[in-house]
Short mmCIF file of C-alpha atoms and ligand atoms in Angstrom, two decimals:
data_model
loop_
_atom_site.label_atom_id
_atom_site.label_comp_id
_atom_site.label_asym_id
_atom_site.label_seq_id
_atom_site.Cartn_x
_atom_site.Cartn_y
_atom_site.Cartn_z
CA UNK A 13 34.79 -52.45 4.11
CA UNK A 14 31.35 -51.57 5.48
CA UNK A 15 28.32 -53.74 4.94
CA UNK A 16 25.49 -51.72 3.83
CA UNK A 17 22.25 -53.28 4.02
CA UNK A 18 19.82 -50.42 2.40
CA UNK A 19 20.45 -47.05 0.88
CA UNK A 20 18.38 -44.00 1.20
CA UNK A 21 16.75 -43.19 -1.84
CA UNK A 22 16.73 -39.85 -2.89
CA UNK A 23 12.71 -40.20 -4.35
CA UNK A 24 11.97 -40.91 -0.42
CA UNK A 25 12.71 -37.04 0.67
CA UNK A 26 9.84 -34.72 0.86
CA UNK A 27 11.33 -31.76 2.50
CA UNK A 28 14.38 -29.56 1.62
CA UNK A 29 15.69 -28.96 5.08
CA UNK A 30 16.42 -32.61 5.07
CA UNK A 31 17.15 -32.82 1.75
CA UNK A 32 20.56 -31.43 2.93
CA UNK A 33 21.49 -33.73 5.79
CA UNK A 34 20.25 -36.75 3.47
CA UNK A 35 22.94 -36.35 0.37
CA UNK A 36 25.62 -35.63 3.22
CA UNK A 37 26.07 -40.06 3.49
CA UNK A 38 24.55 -43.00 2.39
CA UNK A 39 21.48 -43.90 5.12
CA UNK A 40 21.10 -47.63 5.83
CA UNK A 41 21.95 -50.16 8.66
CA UNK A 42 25.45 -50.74 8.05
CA UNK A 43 28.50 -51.33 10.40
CA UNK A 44 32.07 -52.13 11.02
CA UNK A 45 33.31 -55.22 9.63
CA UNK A 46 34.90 -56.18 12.84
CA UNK A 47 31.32 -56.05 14.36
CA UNK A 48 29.89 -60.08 14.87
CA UNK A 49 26.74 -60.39 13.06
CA UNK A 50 23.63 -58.50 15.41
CA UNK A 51 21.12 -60.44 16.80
CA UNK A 52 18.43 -58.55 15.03
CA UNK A 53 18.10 -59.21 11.54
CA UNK A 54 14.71 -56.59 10.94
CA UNK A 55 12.78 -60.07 10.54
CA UNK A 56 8.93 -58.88 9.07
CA UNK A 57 10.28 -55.69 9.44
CA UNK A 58 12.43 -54.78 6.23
CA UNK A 59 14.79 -51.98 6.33
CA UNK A 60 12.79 -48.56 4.91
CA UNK A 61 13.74 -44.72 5.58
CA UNK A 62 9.87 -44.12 6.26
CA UNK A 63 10.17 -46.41 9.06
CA UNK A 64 13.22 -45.17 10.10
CA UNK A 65 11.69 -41.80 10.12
CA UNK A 66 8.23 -42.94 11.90
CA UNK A 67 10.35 -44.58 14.76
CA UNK A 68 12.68 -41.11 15.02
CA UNK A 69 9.20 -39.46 15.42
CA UNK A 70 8.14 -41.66 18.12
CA UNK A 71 11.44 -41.68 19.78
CA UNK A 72 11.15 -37.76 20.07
CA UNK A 73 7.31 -36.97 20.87
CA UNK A 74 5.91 -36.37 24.41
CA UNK A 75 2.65 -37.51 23.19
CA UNK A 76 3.54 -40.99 24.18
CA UNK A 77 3.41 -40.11 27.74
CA UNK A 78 0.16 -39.65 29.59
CA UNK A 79 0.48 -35.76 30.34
CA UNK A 80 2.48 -35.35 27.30
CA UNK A 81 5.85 -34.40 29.32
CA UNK A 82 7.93 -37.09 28.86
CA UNK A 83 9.57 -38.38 25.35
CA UNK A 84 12.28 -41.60 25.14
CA UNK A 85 14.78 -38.66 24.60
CA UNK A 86 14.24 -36.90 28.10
CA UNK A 87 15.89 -39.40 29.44
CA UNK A 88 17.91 -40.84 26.36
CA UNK A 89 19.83 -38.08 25.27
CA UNK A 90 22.06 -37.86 22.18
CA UNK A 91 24.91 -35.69 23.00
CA UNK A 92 25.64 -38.37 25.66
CA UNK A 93 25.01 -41.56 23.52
CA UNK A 94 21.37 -41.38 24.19
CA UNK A 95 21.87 -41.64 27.94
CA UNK A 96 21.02 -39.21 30.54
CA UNK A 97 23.56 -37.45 32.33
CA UNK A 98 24.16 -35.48 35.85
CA UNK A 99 21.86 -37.35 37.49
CA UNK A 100 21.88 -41.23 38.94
CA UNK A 101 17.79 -41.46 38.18
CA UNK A 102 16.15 -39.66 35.49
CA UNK A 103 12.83 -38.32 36.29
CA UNK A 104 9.62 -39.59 34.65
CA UNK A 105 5.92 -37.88 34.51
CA UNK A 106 5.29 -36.01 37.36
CA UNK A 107 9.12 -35.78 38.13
CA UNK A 108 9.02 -39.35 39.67
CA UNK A 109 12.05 -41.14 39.82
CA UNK A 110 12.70 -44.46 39.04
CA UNK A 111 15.51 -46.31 40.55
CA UNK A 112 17.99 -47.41 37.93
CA UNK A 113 20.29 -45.24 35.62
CA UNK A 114 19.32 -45.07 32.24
CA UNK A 115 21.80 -46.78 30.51
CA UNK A 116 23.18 -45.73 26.98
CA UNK A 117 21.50 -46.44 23.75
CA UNK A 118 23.41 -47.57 20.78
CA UNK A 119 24.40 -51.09 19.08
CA UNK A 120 21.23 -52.26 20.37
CA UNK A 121 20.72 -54.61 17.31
CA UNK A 122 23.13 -56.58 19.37
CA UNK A 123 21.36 -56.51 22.02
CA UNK A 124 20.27 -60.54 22.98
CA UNK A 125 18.25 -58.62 26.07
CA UNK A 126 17.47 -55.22 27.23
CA UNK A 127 17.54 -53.28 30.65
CA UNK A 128 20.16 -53.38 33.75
CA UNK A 129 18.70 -56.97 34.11
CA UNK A 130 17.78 -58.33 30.87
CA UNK A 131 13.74 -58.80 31.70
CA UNK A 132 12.68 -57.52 28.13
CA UNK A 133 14.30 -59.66 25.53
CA UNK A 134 13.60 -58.88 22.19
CA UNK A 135 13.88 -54.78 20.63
CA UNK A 136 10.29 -54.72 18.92
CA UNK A 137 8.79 -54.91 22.36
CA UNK A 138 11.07 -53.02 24.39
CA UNK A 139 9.36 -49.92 23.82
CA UNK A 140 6.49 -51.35 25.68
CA UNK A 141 8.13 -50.89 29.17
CA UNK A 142 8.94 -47.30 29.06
CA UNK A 143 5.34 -46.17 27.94
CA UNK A 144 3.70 -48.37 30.01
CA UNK A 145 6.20 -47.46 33.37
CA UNK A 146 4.57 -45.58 35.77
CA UNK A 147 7.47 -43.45 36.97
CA UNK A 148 8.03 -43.49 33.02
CA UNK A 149 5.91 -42.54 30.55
CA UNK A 150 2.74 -43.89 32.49
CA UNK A 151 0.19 -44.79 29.43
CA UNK A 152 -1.05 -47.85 28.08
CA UNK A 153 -0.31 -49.00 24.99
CA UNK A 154 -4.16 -48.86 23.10
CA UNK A 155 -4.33 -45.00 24.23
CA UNK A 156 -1.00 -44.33 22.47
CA UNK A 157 -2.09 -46.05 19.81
CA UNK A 158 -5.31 -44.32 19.98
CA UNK A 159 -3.73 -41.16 19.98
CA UNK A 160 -1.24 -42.08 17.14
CA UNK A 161 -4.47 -42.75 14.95
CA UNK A 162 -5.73 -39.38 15.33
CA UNK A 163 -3.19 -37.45 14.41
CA UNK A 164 -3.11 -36.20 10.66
CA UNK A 165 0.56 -36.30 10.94
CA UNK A 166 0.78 -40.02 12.52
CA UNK A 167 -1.57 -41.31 9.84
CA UNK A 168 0.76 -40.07 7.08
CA UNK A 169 3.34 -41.49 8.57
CA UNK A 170 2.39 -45.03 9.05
CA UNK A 171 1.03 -44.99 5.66
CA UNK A 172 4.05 -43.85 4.41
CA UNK A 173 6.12 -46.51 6.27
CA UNK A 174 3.40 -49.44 6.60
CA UNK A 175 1.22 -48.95 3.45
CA UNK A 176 -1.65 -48.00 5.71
CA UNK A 177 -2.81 -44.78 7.69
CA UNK A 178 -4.43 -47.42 10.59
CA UNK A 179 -2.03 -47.39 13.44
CA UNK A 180 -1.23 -50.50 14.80
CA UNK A 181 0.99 -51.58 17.65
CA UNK A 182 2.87 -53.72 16.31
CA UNK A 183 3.72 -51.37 13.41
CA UNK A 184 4.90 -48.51 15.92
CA UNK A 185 6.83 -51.10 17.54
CA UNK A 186 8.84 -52.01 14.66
CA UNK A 187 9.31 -48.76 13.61
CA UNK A 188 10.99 -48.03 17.05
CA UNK A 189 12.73 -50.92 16.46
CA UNK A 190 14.51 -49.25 13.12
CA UNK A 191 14.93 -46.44 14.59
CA UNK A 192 16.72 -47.80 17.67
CA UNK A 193 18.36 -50.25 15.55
CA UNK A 194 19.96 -47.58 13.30
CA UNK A 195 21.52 -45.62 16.45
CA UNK A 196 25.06 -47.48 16.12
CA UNK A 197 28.36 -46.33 17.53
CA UNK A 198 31.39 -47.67 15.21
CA UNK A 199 33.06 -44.39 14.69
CA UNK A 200 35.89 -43.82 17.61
CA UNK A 201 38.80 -44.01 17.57
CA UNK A 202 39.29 -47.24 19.14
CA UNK A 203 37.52 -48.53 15.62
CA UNK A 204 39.49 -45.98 13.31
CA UNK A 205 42.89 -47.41 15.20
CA UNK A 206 41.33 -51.22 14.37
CA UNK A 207 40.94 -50.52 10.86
CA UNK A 208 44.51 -48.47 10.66
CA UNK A 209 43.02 -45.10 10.50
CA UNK A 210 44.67 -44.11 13.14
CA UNK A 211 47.17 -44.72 16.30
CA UNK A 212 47.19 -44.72 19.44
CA UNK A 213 49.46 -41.96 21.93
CA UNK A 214 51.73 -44.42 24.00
CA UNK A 215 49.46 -43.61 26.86
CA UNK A 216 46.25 -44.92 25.34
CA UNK A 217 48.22 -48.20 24.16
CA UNK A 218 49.25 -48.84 27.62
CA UNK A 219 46.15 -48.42 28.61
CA UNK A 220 44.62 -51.00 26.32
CA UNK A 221 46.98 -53.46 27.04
CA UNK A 222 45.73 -52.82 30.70
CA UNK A 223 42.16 -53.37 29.16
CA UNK A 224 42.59 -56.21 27.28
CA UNK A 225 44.57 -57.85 30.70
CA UNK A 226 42.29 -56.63 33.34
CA UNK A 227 38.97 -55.84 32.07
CA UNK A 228 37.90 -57.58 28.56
CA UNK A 229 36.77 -60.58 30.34
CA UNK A 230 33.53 -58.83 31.16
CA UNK A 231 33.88 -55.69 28.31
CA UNK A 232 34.45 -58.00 25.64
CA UNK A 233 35.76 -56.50 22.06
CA UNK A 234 34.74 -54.92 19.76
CA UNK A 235 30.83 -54.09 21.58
CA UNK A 236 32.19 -54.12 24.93
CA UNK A 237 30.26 -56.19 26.79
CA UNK A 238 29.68 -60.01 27.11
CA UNK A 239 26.10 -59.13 27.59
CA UNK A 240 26.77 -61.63 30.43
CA UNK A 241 24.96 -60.79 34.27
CA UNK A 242 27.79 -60.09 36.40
CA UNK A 243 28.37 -59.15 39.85
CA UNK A 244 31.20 -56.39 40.06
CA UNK A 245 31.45 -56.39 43.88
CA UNK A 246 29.73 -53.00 44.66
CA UNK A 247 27.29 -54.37 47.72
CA UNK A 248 27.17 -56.89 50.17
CA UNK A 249 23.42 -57.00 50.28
CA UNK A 250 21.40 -55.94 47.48
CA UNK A 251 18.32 -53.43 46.97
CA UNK A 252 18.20 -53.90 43.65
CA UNK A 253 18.16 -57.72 42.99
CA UNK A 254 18.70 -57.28 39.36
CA UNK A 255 18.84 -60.60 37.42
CA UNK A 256 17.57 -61.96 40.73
CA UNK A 257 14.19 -60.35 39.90
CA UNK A 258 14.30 -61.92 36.60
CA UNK A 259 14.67 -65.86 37.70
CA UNK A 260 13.88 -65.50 41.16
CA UNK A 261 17.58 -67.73 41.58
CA UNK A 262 19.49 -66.94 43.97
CA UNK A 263 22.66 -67.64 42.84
CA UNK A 264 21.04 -64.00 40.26
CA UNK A 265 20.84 -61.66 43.34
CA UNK A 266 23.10 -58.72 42.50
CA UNK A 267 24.02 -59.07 39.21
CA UNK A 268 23.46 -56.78 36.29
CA UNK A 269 24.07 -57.05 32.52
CA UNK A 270 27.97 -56.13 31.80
CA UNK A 271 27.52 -52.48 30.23
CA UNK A 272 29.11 -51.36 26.84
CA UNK A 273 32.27 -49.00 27.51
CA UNK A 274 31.95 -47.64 24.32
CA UNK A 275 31.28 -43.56 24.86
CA UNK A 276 31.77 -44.31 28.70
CA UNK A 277 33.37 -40.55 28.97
CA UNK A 278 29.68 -38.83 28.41
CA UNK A 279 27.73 -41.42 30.09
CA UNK A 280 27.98 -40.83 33.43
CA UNK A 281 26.91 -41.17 36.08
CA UNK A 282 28.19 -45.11 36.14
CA UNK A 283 26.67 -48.11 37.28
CA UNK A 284 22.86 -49.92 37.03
CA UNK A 285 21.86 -47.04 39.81
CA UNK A 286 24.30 -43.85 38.94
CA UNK A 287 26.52 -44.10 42.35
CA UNK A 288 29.37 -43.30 40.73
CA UNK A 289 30.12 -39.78 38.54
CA UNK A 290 33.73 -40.16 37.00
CA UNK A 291 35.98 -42.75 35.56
CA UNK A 292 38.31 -41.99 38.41
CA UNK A 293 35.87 -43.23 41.36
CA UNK A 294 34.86 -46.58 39.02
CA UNK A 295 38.52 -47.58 38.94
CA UNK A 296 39.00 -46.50 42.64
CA UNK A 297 35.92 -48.74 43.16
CA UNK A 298 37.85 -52.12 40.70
CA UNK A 299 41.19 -51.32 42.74
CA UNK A 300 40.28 -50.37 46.61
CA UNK A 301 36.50 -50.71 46.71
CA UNK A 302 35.25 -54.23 45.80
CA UNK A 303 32.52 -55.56 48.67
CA UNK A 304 32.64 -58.93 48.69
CA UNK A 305 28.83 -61.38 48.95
CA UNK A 306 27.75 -64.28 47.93
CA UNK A 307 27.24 -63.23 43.85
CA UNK A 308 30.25 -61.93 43.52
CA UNK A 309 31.97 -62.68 40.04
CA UNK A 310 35.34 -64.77 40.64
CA UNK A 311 37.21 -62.36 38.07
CA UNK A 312 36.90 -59.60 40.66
CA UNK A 313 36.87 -61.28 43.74
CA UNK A 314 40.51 -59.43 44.73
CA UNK A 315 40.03 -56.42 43.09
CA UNK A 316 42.12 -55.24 40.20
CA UNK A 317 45.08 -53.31 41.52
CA UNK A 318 46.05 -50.30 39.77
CA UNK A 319 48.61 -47.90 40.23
CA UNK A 320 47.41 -44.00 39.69
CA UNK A 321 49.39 -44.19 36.34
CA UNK A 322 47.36 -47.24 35.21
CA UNK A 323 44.23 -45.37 35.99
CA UNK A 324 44.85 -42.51 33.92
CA UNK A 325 46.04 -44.73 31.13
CA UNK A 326 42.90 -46.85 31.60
CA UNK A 327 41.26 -43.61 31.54
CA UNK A 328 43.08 -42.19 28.13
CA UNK A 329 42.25 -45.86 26.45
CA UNK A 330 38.58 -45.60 27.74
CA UNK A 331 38.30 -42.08 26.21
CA UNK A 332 39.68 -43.71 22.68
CA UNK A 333 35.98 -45.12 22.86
CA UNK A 334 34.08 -41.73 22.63
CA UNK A 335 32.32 -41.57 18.93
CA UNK A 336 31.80 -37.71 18.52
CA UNK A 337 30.04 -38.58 15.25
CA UNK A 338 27.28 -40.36 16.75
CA UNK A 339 26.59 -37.04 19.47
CA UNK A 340 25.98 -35.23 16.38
CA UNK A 341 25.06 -37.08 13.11
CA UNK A 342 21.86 -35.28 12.07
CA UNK A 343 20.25 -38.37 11.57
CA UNK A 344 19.18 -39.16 14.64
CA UNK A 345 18.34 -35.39 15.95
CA UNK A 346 14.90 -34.39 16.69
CA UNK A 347 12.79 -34.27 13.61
CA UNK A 348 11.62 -30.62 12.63
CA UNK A 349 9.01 -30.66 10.10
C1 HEC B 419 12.03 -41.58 32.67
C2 HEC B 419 13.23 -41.95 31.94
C3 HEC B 419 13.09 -42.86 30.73
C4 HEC B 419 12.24 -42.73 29.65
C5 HEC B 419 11.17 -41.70 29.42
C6 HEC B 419 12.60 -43.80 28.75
N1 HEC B 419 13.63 -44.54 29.25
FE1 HEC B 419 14.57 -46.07 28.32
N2 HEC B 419 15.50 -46.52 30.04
C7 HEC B 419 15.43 -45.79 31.20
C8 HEC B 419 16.01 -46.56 32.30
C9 HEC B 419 16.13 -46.12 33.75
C10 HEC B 419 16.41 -47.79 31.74
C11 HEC B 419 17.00 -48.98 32.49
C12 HEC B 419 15.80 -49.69 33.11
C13 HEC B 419 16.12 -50.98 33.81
O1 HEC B 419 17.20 -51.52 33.64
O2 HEC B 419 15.24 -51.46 34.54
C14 HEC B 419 16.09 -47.72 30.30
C15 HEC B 419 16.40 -48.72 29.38
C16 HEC B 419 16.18 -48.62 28.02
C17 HEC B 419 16.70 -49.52 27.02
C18 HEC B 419 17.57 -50.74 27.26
C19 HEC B 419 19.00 -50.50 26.95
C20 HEC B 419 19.86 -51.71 27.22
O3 HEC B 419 21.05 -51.68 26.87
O4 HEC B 419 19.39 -52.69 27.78
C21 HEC B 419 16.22 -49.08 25.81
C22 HEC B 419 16.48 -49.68 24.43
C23 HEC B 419 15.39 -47.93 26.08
N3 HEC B 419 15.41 -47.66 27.43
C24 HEC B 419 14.66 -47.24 25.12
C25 HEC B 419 13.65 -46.34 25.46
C26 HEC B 419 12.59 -45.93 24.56
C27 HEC B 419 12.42 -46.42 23.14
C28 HEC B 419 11.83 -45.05 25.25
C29 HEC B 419 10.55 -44.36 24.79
C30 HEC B 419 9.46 -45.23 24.40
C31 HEC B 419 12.42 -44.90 26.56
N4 HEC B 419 13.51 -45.72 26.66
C32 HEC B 419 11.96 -44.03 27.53
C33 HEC B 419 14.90 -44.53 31.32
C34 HEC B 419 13.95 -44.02 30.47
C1 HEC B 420 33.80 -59.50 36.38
C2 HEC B 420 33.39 -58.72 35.23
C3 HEC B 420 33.93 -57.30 35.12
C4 HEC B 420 35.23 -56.90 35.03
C5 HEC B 420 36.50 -57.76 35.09
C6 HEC B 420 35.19 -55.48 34.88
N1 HEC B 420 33.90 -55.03 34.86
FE1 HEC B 420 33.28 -53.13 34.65
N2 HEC B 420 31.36 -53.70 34.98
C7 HEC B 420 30.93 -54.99 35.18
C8 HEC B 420 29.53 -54.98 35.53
C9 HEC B 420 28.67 -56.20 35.81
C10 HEC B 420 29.13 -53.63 35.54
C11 HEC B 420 27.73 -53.10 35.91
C12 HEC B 420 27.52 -53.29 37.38
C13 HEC B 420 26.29 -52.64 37.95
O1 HEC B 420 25.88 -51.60 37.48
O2 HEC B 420 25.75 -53.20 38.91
C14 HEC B 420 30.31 -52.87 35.18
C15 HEC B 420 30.33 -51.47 35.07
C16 HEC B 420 31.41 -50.75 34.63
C17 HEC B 420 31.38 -49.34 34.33
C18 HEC B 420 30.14 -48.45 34.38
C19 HEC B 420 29.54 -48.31 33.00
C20 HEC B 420 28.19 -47.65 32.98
O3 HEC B 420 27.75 -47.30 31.89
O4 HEC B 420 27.54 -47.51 34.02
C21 HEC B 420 32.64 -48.98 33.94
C22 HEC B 420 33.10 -47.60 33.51
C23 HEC B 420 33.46 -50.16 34.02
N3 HEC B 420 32.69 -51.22 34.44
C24 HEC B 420 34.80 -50.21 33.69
C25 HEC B 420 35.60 -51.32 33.89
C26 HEC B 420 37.04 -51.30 33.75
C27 HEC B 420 37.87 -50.12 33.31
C28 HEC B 420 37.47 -52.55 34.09
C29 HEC B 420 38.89 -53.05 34.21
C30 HEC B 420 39.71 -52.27 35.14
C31 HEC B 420 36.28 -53.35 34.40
N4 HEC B 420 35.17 -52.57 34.28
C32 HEC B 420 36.32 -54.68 34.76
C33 HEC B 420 31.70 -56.12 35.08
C34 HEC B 420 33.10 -56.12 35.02
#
């Protein structure tokens, strides 16, 4: 059983290229039943296809950025669960680099905080940091509005979505927060094996019963991930403080928010700053590579032998978690009016 919290209706469409992709499932924020219940419950912000819509828009337009170069989805990119791929930092407005991988985005209704170390904590102002990023997007918030407001195209669709052609920030923000919100990976066949859809190979069951020993402490089922700041032993000092930053405690320095595994096989490179580019190297890293320091989580503090069999069983169960469906439902591709 699925829960489905608001249907598309068919009066909403106004053009027939969509008109296709629209009658091919029922639209709405809906998700598996062994999902908990997400943290964001669209508060002020009812669920509505034109707001979906407005925050796909925003999601895909350069306009946001202050030379217009730069959209969410340059660095967010769908065929690899709306993370970047091939390279550790993605570049920003003039090709400047920030210094953390952009991590996946999907499930983020669950999220209870957002980034590597959980300094933004609720999604309608996530957005915010991006834009405003200087190795980002670069532009404040009022000329992006600004900007919104006088475009012909903008103004229809807040109106559409919000009942009123003047932009407002917190309108665009809760439209990227449907948007974002409605960007949710249930569909592998880890979940399809949960509901008895499907089996696993006796390779991918070992390998779960590896996962469930050796790594669900910190990956938890069925999101995969505690949302918990952990240290996984990669340094023994840190550059990045990562929760650190946060709450300035020390007992913080080096950890990072526990990452969902879920469509872990396209989101490479691995880790809150890329250092790592296949499966392979992270499990060489939990079975011969852990640095011990004074963060260090206790689960990991000896590593987590593995023989090369267990990796590639790890590996097989870890690819169970890929949801092709989400790389290409034409819901969330770039709008083309
Ligand atoms: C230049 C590349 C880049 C652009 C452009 C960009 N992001 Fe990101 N995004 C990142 C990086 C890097 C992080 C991790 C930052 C950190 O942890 O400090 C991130 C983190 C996030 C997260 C948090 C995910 C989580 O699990 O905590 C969300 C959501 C997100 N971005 C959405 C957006 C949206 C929406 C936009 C457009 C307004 C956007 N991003 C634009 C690179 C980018
Ligand atoms: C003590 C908690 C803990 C355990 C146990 C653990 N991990 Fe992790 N894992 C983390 C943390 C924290 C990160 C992010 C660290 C960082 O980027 O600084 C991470 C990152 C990863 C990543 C990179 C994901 C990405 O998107 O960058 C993979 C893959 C991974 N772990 C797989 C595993 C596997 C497989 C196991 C079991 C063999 C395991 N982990 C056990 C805490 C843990």
């Amino acid at each position: 059983m699925r829960f489905i919290f608001a249907f598309l209706t068919i009066s909403l469409l106004f053009s027939c290229s969509k008109n296709k992709i629209e009658k091919m499932k029922p639209w709405g924020f809906y998700y598996d039943s062994n999902f908990p219940a997400p943290v964001y419950t669209f508060q002020n912000n009812t669920v509505e296809y034109s707001r979906f819509l407005l925050g796909k828009e925003l999601f895909f337009d350069e306009l946001l950025s202050s030379d217009s170069t730069v959209s969410c989805a340059t660095c967010h990119e769908q065929a690899h669960g709306f993370a970047s791929h091939n390279s550790a930092f993605s570049a920003g407005v003039n090709n400047q680099l920030g210094t953390r991988n952009s991590p996946a985005i999907f499930n983020m209704a669950w999220n209870p905080s957002f980034m590597w170390d959980g300094g933004i904590n609720h999604i309608e102002v996530m957005p915010i940091g991006p834009i405003t990023n200087p190795v980002e997007m670069n532009e404040t918030m009022q000329n992006v509005v600004q900007k919104l407001q006088n475009s012909q195209k903008y103004r229809k669709l807040f109106k559409d979505a919000y009942g009123s052609e003047y932009v407002t920030e917190q309108n665009m923000l809760r439209a990227f927060a449907q948007f974002l919100s409605m960007i949710i990976s249930d569909k592998s066949k880890y979940d399809k094996v949960k509901r008895g859809e499907a089996t696993f190979t006796a390779q991918e069951q070992s390998g779960y019963n590896l996962f469930q020993a050796k790594c669900s402490q910190c990956h938890t089922e069925p999101l995969f991930t505690d949302y918990q700041y952990r240290n996984n032993g990669l340094d023994a000092s840190f550059t990045d403080l990562g929760r650190g930053l946060i709450t300035q405690n020390t007992a913080d320095y080096g950890k990072f928010k526990v990452p969902t595994l879920r469509n872990v096989e396209l989101t490479y490179p691995y880790m809150h700053d890329g250092r790592f580019f296949t499966l392979n190297q992270v499990l060489d890293h939990y079975a011969t590579g852990i640095v011990q320091s004074s963060t260090i989580d206790p689960l990991i503090q000896s590593g987590i032998p593995l023989t090369n069999t267990e990796k590639q069983q790890l590996i097989a169960f870890l690819k169970t978690l890929t949801d092709y469906e989400l790389m290409s439902n034409p819901w969330l591709m770039e709008p083309h009016y």
